[in-house]
Amino acid sequence: MSTTRIRVSRRTRALLPQNRGRARGRTLATFLILAAIAVAGNLVVPEPVQADGDSFAVLSPAVVSQATALRDKALQDDRAWDFVEGLTVEVGPRFPGTAGDRRGVEWALATLKAWGFENVRAEPVTVPKWDRGTATGRTVSPFPQPVVLAALGGSVATPKGGLEAEVLRVESMDELGALGDGGADGKIVFIDERMERTRDGRGYGAAVAKRGGGASLAAEKGAVGLLIRSAGTSTSRIAHTGGMRYREGVRKIPAAALSNIDADLLAAQMRRGKPVRFHYELTTRDLGTAESANVIAEVVGRERPDEIVILAAHLDSWDLGMGAVDDGSGCAIVAAAAKLIAELPERPRRTIRVLLTANEEFGLSGATAYGERYADAMDKHVAGVEADFGAGRVWALRSRVPDDRLPVIDDLAKLLAPLGIEPQGNRARGGADLRPLRQALVPVFDLSQDGSAYFDIHHTIEDTLDKVDPEALRQNVAAHVTLAYIVAEYDGDLGRAPE
Amino acid sequence: MSTTRIRVSRRTRALLPQNRGRARGRTLATFLILAAIAVAGNLVVPEPVQADGDSFAVLSPAVVSQATALRDKALQDDRAWDFVEGLTVEVGPRFPGTAGDRRGVEWALATLKAWGFENVRAEPVTVPKWDRGTATGRTVSPFPQPVVLAALGGSVATPKGGLEAEVLRVESMDELGALGDGGADGKIVFIDERMERTRDGRGYGAAVAKRGGGASLAAEKGAVGLLIRSAGTSTSRIAHTGGMRYREGVRKIPAAALSNIDADLLAAQMRRGKPVRFHYELTTRDLGTAESANVIAEVVGRERPDEIVILAAHLDSWDLGMGAVDDGSGCAIVAAAAKLIAELPERPRRTIRVLLTANEEFGLSGATAYGERYADAMDKHVAGVEADFGAGRVWALRSRVPDDRLPVIDDLAKLLAPLGIEPQGNRARGGADLRPLRQALVPVFDLSQDGSAYFDIHHTIEDTLDKVDPEALRQNVAAHVTLAYIVAEYDGDLGRAPE
């Protein structure tokens, strides 16, 4: 294992670090120490990738070697698994404002302290509090039978004893919108739109549109209730919840999601041609607000400690499952990546800040609070990446940096390529929790996870530990630690992101 | 298409039919009519199987040809699908004594009449009535979180407000039985035994033992409640219900099944080493008895109408799912098989009786009632087969006939071989609903279905139409119609089964 195998391009020098000699001097020592650690821990450390000749345009050999070593060590490290297993078994659901949410914050604080991070703290966040209560539903006539459904997050309750009406089926928001005034008078609108299974999750856009806005659109057409086919691809008999909102000034009607199987049932009953009546009861309650917290842990930078690289995920989860995938895995990935960096003999230049936000799911309270608290420090936030798309393998890298910094991204992409990650351009959107960073034009990155199976369990009772693949989790940590190390150590700067 | 391609063994004649000439005379006409029907219906009728030279020991060429044609027509026929789709969409759950049970009986009567069967009738059966109510459970300490569970069928309720105690985990009935007196005093016993996935369902024996008898054994050891890992192989977060019973004179404790995922959770919490307390509430109710019915439909035999071939399945289902697989598919298979025979230009010698029993799931009431009602006619029951192992493809044939009738079975096996069905000896057990026939030594058959996936959804909310594969259903009908036709038409007799 030697850094001499990695050769650096002699072509592009504009953004090269100023102190390569020093970095180079550290490299061999770093590797010897890592090798010693690996031997002591009985780990098999894979050979660092053989970079092809003069392929690194910007990064110094020392940085490349260190990033490579971190990446490869991550592929042997199961602490992300330990994190998500612990969070899932010892806490489970962490719905904003609940006791589980509070226990999640305590658990994360205790764990991150035990892992040896610096500046571990909880920063208070006020979150909305909503209780799902119970949800029951059934077809009434002509073919009565019970169905599986779940209230959408934020829905009002039905009248006590439930709500019964004839079902009006539409296949899309467009079809609903095209109804004339009163076109759904007195009806329960059923939006029977099926979500597409894709690797990149692009089917979720339409799914969110009906889930978030279906109730108000249906109410405008006269409907008394809303049912949607679950915004998810599950083939199990489980319903997908998720946030919805009422438009100002529009009558609020109770909104629920049917499992895909029960949506099939309702559609099949309606194909018989007779009016189908449906009954459901939701006992949801709006309970105002409650206190939660963003949890923060840091690896303080050696040279520019005030410059912050954000590794974000959200600590809260929906109430139905255990939040193992969404987003326990994301928390585990970023915590484990930061932990690997904390264990280096020398810290990177900048501070790595692990940010586990409160209430992403039900209104982005934590991200908003973070943005307000750190508004004046946004110019010191140099980059952000968020893990919040499950536990599938990372397959794509997207950046959002000025064009003249793209050589850095090219180098990063080369380091990620052995993980099966391909560069996908410079239009990264960042995760929902990175919104304050995006708005401040902080460079953001997407390490896009394979979402093919994500929407089978997203926002359901099946968001459980068994859905997490330890190997895919390690690959995620490898990708995140590589990216985090590069942006924290790189001694140029990434500038501000294009709008 | 011609019968001349099928040659008959000249070796074994002991059991040969007496009227082969007559049967042979009918064969060409039958085929021409079938071909005309097929052409009219735009069906592609596959070539009958080319039997190898002198391979049929007993059956006449006419019978072989007709059975072959029926078998191959079944592979093109979707009426079994129509049946199970209708039963599932228009009725759904048919738990004994419920309104769904009554609607199932009405639906089956109407459908079987519409299909043109003779002697369609409901024969009253008194069934036990038990209501599941609601089931909620949670770990209390040290790691509180909700779990998914289901009451076992017949369980008593917990005290109002629920039952809380420390959990005592054992891995088998044997381990529970080995506890000393008072070894489970005041505890909730958790039998954490995992069911094995197999094609032939052999893992179900141990599963049923803990489900059926675990509560009384735990109570004898002092337990206040019973939890079992679901008697099923599901990897979804769903609990498998199923019948349990209390032993006479033993204190009755409430019994529930955890989903496999929640069993994993509880086990993982217990591995932390601290006492785990658990709370659950079951609001089950014993409601005495109710009226249901066996549904019967016949294809009356042309020569020996008093001799009965039973094609059985059970019409009832558990309450949680839609009873699509267990046993809507079985009902569909036997009904469709009988329908194909009813459409022949000439009926077989004996009467085919489709028997859709009441309450198989919760005490075999229908089978018992049938046995009592027809006790004096058991000597006229010549054979029985039951479809009650889901909707997977048939892979094995077992018979239970006197040894000197095995040449008939060999011939039958040859007819089934092209369906991928292998002979598996003469120790058929018959299904649960064939118990009265077995006790009367009526020859029974097993057409063993592939159960690899059956216990993923068995007795759960996921027993739904999407789990039924139309192609596998057709293969099942082909197997059943072949067997039914042979035993109804064969002009020897099968005698009485060995004990």
PDB file of N, CA and C in Angstrom, chain B residues 239-300:
ATOM      1  N   ALA B 239     -49.082 -10.119  10.914  1.00  0.00           N
ATOM      2  CA  ALA B 239     -49.168 -11.256  11.830  1.00  0.00           C
ATOM      3  C   ALA B 239     -50.074 -12.327  11.234  1.00  0.00           C
ATOM      4  N   HIS B 240     -49.717 -13.570  11.499  1.00  0.00           N
ATOM      5  CA  HIS B 240     -50.497 -14.720  11.027  1.00  0.00           C
ATOM      6  C   HIS B 240     -51.403 -15.192  12.161  1.00  0.00           C
ATOM      7  N   THR B 241     -52.688 -15.174  11.926  1.00  0.00           N
ATOM      8  CA  THR B 241     -53.588 -15.745  12.919  1.00  0.00           C
ATOM      9  C   THR B 241     -53.743 -17.249  12.632  1.00  0.00           C
ATOM     10  N   GLY B 242     -54.708 -17.875  13.252  1.00  0.00           N
ATOM     11  CA  GLY B 242     -54.929 -19.307  13.071  1.00  0.00           C
ATOM     12  C   GLY B 242     -55.514 -19.855  14.359  1.00  0.00           C
ATOM     13  N   GLY B 243     -56.101 -21.021  14.242  1.00  0.00           N
ATOM     14  CA  GLY B 243     -56.825 -21.565  15.387  1.00  0.00           C
ATOM     15  C   GLY B 243     -55.918 -21.978  16.540  1.00  0.00           C
ATOM     16  N   MET B 244     -56.395 -21.775  17.751  1.00  0.00           N
ATOM     17  CA  MET B 244     -55.748 -22.319  18.951  1.00  0.00           C
ATOM     18  C   MET B 244     -56.846 -22.933  19.812  1.00  0.00           C
ATOM     19  N   ARG B 245     -56.434 -23.691  20.791  1.00  0.00           N
ATOM     20  CA  ARG B 245     -57.422 -24.324  21.677  1.00  0.00           C
ATOM     21  C   ARG B 245     -56.845 -24.379  23.088  1.00  0.00           C
ATOM     22  N   TYR B 246     -57.749 -24.348  24.048  1.00  0.00           N
ATOM     23  CA  TYR B 246     -57.330 -24.479  25.446  1.00  0.00           C
ATOM     24  C   TYR B 246     -57.563 -25.913  25.899  1.00  0.00           C
ATOM     25  N   ARG B 247     -56.599 -26.428  26.616  1.00  0.00           N
ATOM     26  CA  ARG B 247     -56.795 -27.781  27.163  1.00  0.00           C
ATOM     27  C   ARG B 247     -57.740 -27.708  28.339  1.00  0.00           C
ATOM     28  N   GLU B 248     -58.585 -28.695  28.413  1.00  0.00           N
ATOM     29  CA  GLU B 248     -59.569 -28.811  29.483  1.00  0.00           C
ATOM     30  C   GLU B 248     -58.890 -28.656  30.848  1.00  0.00           C
ATOM     31  N   GLY B 249     -59.468 -27.830  31.691  1.00  0.00           N
ATOM     32  CA  GLY B 249     -58.968 -27.738  33.056  1.00  0.00           C
ATOM     33  C   GLY B 249     -57.735 -26.869  33.227  1.00  0.00           C
ATOM     34  N   VAL B 250     -57.262 -26.269  32.157  1.00  0.00           N
ATOM     35  CA  VAL B 250     -56.091 -25.391  32.272  1.00  0.00           C
ATOM     36  C   VAL B 250     -56.558 -23.941  32.159  1.00  0.00           C
ATOM     37  N   ARG B 251     -55.994 -23.087  32.994  1.00  0.00           N
ATOM     38  CA  ARG B 251     -56.334 -21.660  32.987  1.00  0.00           C
ATOM     39  C   ARG B 251     -56.141 -21.093  31.569  1.00  0.00           C
ATOM     40  N   LYS B 252     -57.116 -20.281  31.141  1.00  0.00           N
ATOM     41  CA  LYS B 252     -57.052 -19.724  29.789  1.00  0.00           C
ATOM     42  C   LYS B 252     -56.320 -18.392  29.808  1.00  0.00           C
ATOM     43  N   ILE B 253     -55.286 -18.282  29.032  1.00  0.00           N
ATOM     44  CA  ILE B 253     -54.541 -17.021  28.947  1.00  0.00           C
ATOM     45  C   ILE B 253     -54.619 -16.507  27.505  1.00  0.00           C
ATOM     46  N   PRO B 254     -54.605 -15.174  27.354  1.00  0.00           N
ATOM     47  CA  PRO B 254     -54.749 -14.601  26.011  1.00  0.00           C
ATOM     48  C   PRO B 254     -53.513 -14.859  25.152  1.00  0.00           C
ATOM     49  N   ALA B 255     -53.762 -15.211  23.895  1.00  0.00           N
ATOM     50  CA  ALA B 255     -52.688 -15.665  23.005  1.00  0.00           C
ATOM     51  C   ALA B 255     -52.694 -14.859  21.718  1.00  0.00           C
ATOM     52  N   ALA B 256     -51.528 -14.378  21.358  1.00  0.00           N
ATOM     53  CA  ALA B 256     -51.401 -13.563  20.146  1.00  0.00           C
ATOM     54  C   ALA B 256     -50.123 -13.914  19.409  1.00  0.00           C
ATOM     55  N   ALA B 257     -50.131 -13.626  18.113  1.00  0.00           N
ATOM     56  CA  ALA B 257     -48.955 -13.846  17.260  1.00  0.00           C
ATOM     57  C   ALA B 257     -48.368 -12.505  16.869  1.00  0.00           C
ATOM     58  N   LEU B 258     -47.054 -12.387  17.044  1.00  0.00           N
ATOM     59  CA  LEU B 258     -46.316 -11.220  16.552  1.00  0.00           C
ATOM     60  C   LEU B 258     -45.936 -11.444  15.095  1.00  0.00           C
ATOM     61  N   SER B 259     -45.911 -10.383  14.324  1.00  0.00           N
ATOM     62  CA  SER B 259     -45.308 -10.501  12.987  1.00  0.00           C
ATOM     63  C   SER B 259     -43.864 -10.958  13.145  1.00  0.00           C
ATOM     64  N   ASN B 260     -43.335 -11.594  12.130  1.00  0.00           N
ATOM     65  CA  ASN B 260     -41.929 -12.013  12.202  1.00  0.00           C
ATOM     66  C   ASN B 260     -41.012 -10.827  12.475  1.00  0.00           C
ATOM     67  N   ILE B 261     -41.331  -9.683  11.891  1.00  0.00           N
ATOM     68  CA  ILE B 261     -40.489  -8.497  12.098  1.00  0.00           C
ATOM     69  C   ILE B 261     -40.550  -8.045  13.551  1.00  0.00           C
ATOM     70  N   ASP B 262     -41.732  -8.104  14.146  1.00  0.00           N
ATOM     71  CA  ASP B 262     -41.840  -7.683  15.545  1.00  0.00           C
ATOM     72  C   ASP B 262     -41.279  -8.731  16.492  1.00  0.00           C
ATOM     73  N   ALA B 263     -41.342  -9.985  16.079  1.00  0.00           N
ATOM     74  CA  ALA B 263     -40.661 -11.016  16.865  1.00  0.00           C
ATOM     75  C   ALA B 263     -39.155 -10.767  16.858  1.00  0.00           C
ATOM     76  N   ASP B 264     -38.639 -10.375  15.694  1.00  0.00           N
ATOM     77  CA  ASP B 264     -37.211 -10.009  15.619  1.00  0.00           C
ATOM     78  C   ASP B 264     -36.907  -8.845  16.562  1.00  0.00           C
ATOM     79  N   LEU B 265     -37.808  -7.873  16.557  1.00  0.00           N
ATOM     80  CA  LEU B 265     -37.596  -6.700  17.411  1.00  0.00           C
ATOM     81  C   LEU B 265     -37.568  -7.099  18.887  1.00  0.00           C
ATOM     82  N   LEU B 266     -38.553  -7.877  19.291  1.00  0.00           N
ATOM     83  CA  LEU B 266     -38.615  -8.280  20.697  1.00  0.00           C
ATOM     84  C   LEU B 266     -37.377  -9.090  21.080  1.00  0.00           C
ATOM     85  N   ALA B 267     -36.983  -9.994  20.191  1.00  0.00           N
ATOM     86  CA  ALA B 267     -35.785 -10.792  20.473  1.00  0.00           C
ATOM     87  C   ALA B 267     -34.551  -9.904  20.574  1.00  0.00           C
ATOM     88  N   ALA B 268     -34.462  -8.912  19.689  1.00  0.00           N
ATOM     89  CA  ALA B 268     -33.293  -8.014  19.717  1.00  0.00           C
ATOM     90  C   ALA B 268     -33.295  -7.177  20.997  1.00  0.00           C
ATOM     91  N   GLN B 269     -34.458  -6.751  21.432  1.00  0.00           N
ATOM     92  CA  GLN B 269     -34.517  -6.008  22.700  1.00  0.00           C
ATOM     93  C   GLN B 269     -34.082  -6.901  23.862  1.00  0.00           C
ATOM     94  N   MET B 270     -34.505  -8.150  23.821  1.00  0.00           N
ATOM     95  CA  MET B 270     -34.157  -9.053  24.926  1.00  0.00           C
ATOM     96  C   MET B 270     -32.667  -9.376  24.931  1.00  0.00           C
ATOM     97  N   ARG B 271     -32.064  -9.399  23.748  1.00  0.00           N
ATOM     98  CA  ARG B 271     -30.617  -9.655  23.688  1.00  0.00           C
ATOM     99  C   ARG B 271     -29.814  -8.573  24.408  1.00  0.00           C
ATOM    100  N   ARG B 272     -30.418  -7.386  24.619  1.00  0.00           N
ATOM    101  CA  ARG B 272     -29.716  -6.330  25.357  1.00  0.00           C
ATOM    102  C   ARG B 272     -29.498  -6.729  26.823  1.00  0.00           C
ATOM    103  N   GLY B 273     -30.247  -7.741  27.275  1.00  0.00           N
ATOM    104  CA  GLY B 273     -29.937  -8.304  28.585  1.00  0.00           C
ATOM    105  C   GLY B 273     -30.779  -7.809  29.740  1.00  0.00           C
ATOM    106  N   LYS B 274     -31.534  -6.751  29.524  1.00  0.00           N
ATOM    107  CA  LYS B 274     -32.391  -6.267  30.617  1.00  0.00           C
ATOM    108  C   LYS B 274     -33.778  -6.881  30.491  1.00  0.00           C
ATOM    109  N   PRO B 275     -34.497  -6.982  31.627  1.00  0.00           N
ATOM    110  CA  PRO B 275     -35.869  -7.495  31.545  1.00  0.00           C
ATOM    111  C   PRO B 275     -36.705  -6.628  30.598  1.00  0.00           C
ATOM    112  N   VAL B 276     -37.465  -7.261  29.759  1.00  0.00           N
ATOM    113  CA  VAL B 276     -38.344  -6.545  28.825  1.00  0.00           C
ATOM    114  C   VAL B 276     -39.784  -6.752  29.266  1.00  0.00           C
ATOM    115  N   ARG B 277     -40.465  -5.639  29.475  1.00  0.00           N
ATOM    116  CA  ARG B 277     -41.887  -5.713  29.810  1.00  0.00           C
ATOM    117  C   ARG B 277     -42.706  -5.424  28.560  1.00  0.00           C
ATOM    118  N   PHE B 278     -43.849  -6.087  28.486  1.00  0.00           N
ATOM    119  CA  PHE B 278     -44.678  -6.036  27.286  1.00  0.00           C
ATOM    120  C   PHE B 278     -46.123  -5.819  27.710  1.00  0.00           C
ATOM    121  N   HIS B 279     -46.833  -5.068  26.893  1.00  0.00           N
ATOM    122  CA  HIS B 279     -48.247  -4.803  27.152  1.00  0.00           C
ATOM    123  C   HIS B 279     -49.050  -5.152  25.920  1.00  0.00           C
ATOM    124  N   TYR B 280     -50.157  -5.847  26.100  1.00  0.00           N
ATOM    125  CA  TYR B 280     -51.052  -6.039  24.952  1.00  0.00           C
ATOM    126  C   TYR B 280     -52.489  -6.109  25.412  1.00  0.00           C
ATOM    127  N   GLU B 281     -53.341  -5.764  24.480  1.00  0.00           N
ATOM    128  CA  GLU B 281     -54.776  -5.820  24.756  1.00  0.00           C
ATOM    129  C   GLU B 281     -55.475  -6.489  23.577  1.00  0.00           C
ATOM    130  N   LEU B 282     -56.215  -7.521  23.882  1.00  0.00           N
ATOM    131  CA  LEU B 282     -57.053  -8.212  22.899  1.00  0.00           C
ATOM    132  C   LEU B 282     -58.497  -8.070  23.350  1.00  0.00           C
ATOM    133  N   THR B 283     -59.354  -7.683  22.436  1.00  0.00           N
ATOM    134  CA  THR B 283     -60.776  -7.529  22.808  1.00  0.00           C
ATOM    135  C   THR B 283     -61.618  -8.592  22.103  1.00  0.00           C
ATOM    136  N   THR B 284     -61.093  -9.804  22.108  1.00  0.00           N
ATOM    137  CA  THR B 284     -61.826 -10.912  21.481  1.00  0.00           C
ATOM    138  C   THR B 284     -63.107 -11.212  22.256  1.00  0.00           C
ATOM    139  N   ARG B 285     -64.044 -11.830  21.543  1.00  0.00           N
ATOM    140  CA  ARG B 285     -65.296 -12.240  22.181  1.00  0.00           C
ATOM    141  C   ARG B 285     -65.741 -13.595  21.645  1.00  0.00           C
ATOM    142  N   ASP B 286     -66.151 -14.446  22.556  1.00  0.00           N
ATOM    143  CA  ASP B 286     -66.779 -15.717  22.186  1.00  0.00           C
ATOM    144  C   ASP B 286     -68.281 -15.459  22.089  1.00  0.00           C
ATOM    145  N   LEU B 287     -68.832 -15.622  20.905  1.00  0.00           N
ATOM    146  CA  LEU B 287     -70.237 -15.265  20.669  1.00  0.00           C
ATOM    147  C   LEU B 287     -71.105 -16.492  20.436  1.00  0.00           C
ATOM    148  N   GLY B 288     -70.641 -17.638  20.938  1.00  0.00           N
ATOM    149  CA  GLY B 288     -71.487 -18.834  20.845  1.00  0.00           C
ATOM    150  C   GLY B 288     -71.423 -19.475  19.486  1.00  0.00           C
ATOM    151  N   THR B 289     -72.578 -19.634  18.870  1.00  0.00           N
ATOM    152  CA  THR B 289     -72.603 -20.296  17.558  1.00  0.00           C
ATOM    153  C   THR B 289     -73.445 -19.486  16.587  1.00  0.00           C
ATOM    154  N   ALA B 290     -73.326 -19.840  15.346  1.00  0.00           N
ATOM    155  CA  ALA B 290     -74.107 -19.195  14.288  1.00  0.00           C
ATOM    156  C   ALA B 290     -74.372 -20.235  13.210  1.00  0.00           C
ATOM    157  N   GLU B 291     -75.221 -19.858  12.261  1.00  0.00           N
ATOM    158  CA  GLU B 291     -75.535 -20.779  11.181  1.00  0.00           C
ATOM    159  C   GLU B 291     -74.710 -20.455   9.945  1.00  0.00           C
ATOM    160  N   SER B 292     -74.191 -21.482   9.344  1.00  0.00           N
ATOM    161  CA  SER B 292     -73.536 -21.351   8.057  1.00  0.00           C
ATOM    162  C   SER B 292     -73.991 -22.538   7.208  1.00  0.00           C
ATOM    163  N   ALA B 293     -73.258 -22.826   6.157  1.00  0.00           N
ATOM    164  CA  ALA B 293     -73.696 -23.932   5.302  1.00  0.00           C
ATOM    165  C   ALA B 293     -72.548 -24.462   4.468  1.00  0.00           C
ATOM    166  N   ASN B 294     -72.602 -25.801   4.230  1.00  0.00           N
ATOM    167  CA  ASN B 294     -71.815 -26.374   3.144  1.00  0.00           C
ATOM    168  C   ASN B 294     -72.544 -26.109   1.835  1.00  0.00           C
ATOM    169  N   VAL B 295     -71.797 -25.754   0.828  1.00  0.00           N
ATOM    170  CA  VAL B 295     -72.403 -25.545  -0.487  1.00  0.00           C
ATOM    171  C   VAL B 295     -72.001 -26.700  -1.388  1.00  0.00           C
ATOM    172  N   ILE B 296     -72.998 -27.265  -2.039  1.00  0.00           N
ATOM    173  CA  ILE B 296     -72.786 -28.458  -2.857  1.00  0.00           C
ATOM    174  C   ILE B 296     -73.309 -28.215  -4.264  1.00  0.00           C
ATOM    175  N   ALA B 297     -72.594 -28.728  -5.225  1.00  0.00           N
ATOM    176  CA  ALA B 297     -73.046 -28.687  -6.621  1.00  0.00           C
ATOM    177  C   ALA B 297     -72.593 -29.973  -7.282  1.00  0.00           C
ATOM    178  N   GLU B 298     -73.380 -30.463  -8.205  1.00  0.00           N
ATOM    179  CA  GLU B 298     -73.069 -31.782  -8.769  1.00  0.00           C
ATOM    180  C   GLU B 298     -73.108 -31.816 -10.291  1.00  0.00           C
ATOM    181  N   VAL B 299     -72.317 -32.764 -10.798  1.00  0.00           N
ATOM    182  CA  VAL B 299     -72.460 -33.220 -12.179  1.00  0.00           C
ATOM    183  C   VAL B 299     -72.887 -34.678 -12.040  1.00  0.00           C
ATOM    184  N   VAL B 300     -74.156 -34.930 -12.285  1.00  0.00           N
ATOM    185  CA  VAL B 300     -74.711 -36.248 -11.970  1.00  0.00           C
ATOM    186  C   VAL B 300     -74.204 -37.282 -12.974  1.00  0.00           C
TER     187      VAL B 300
END
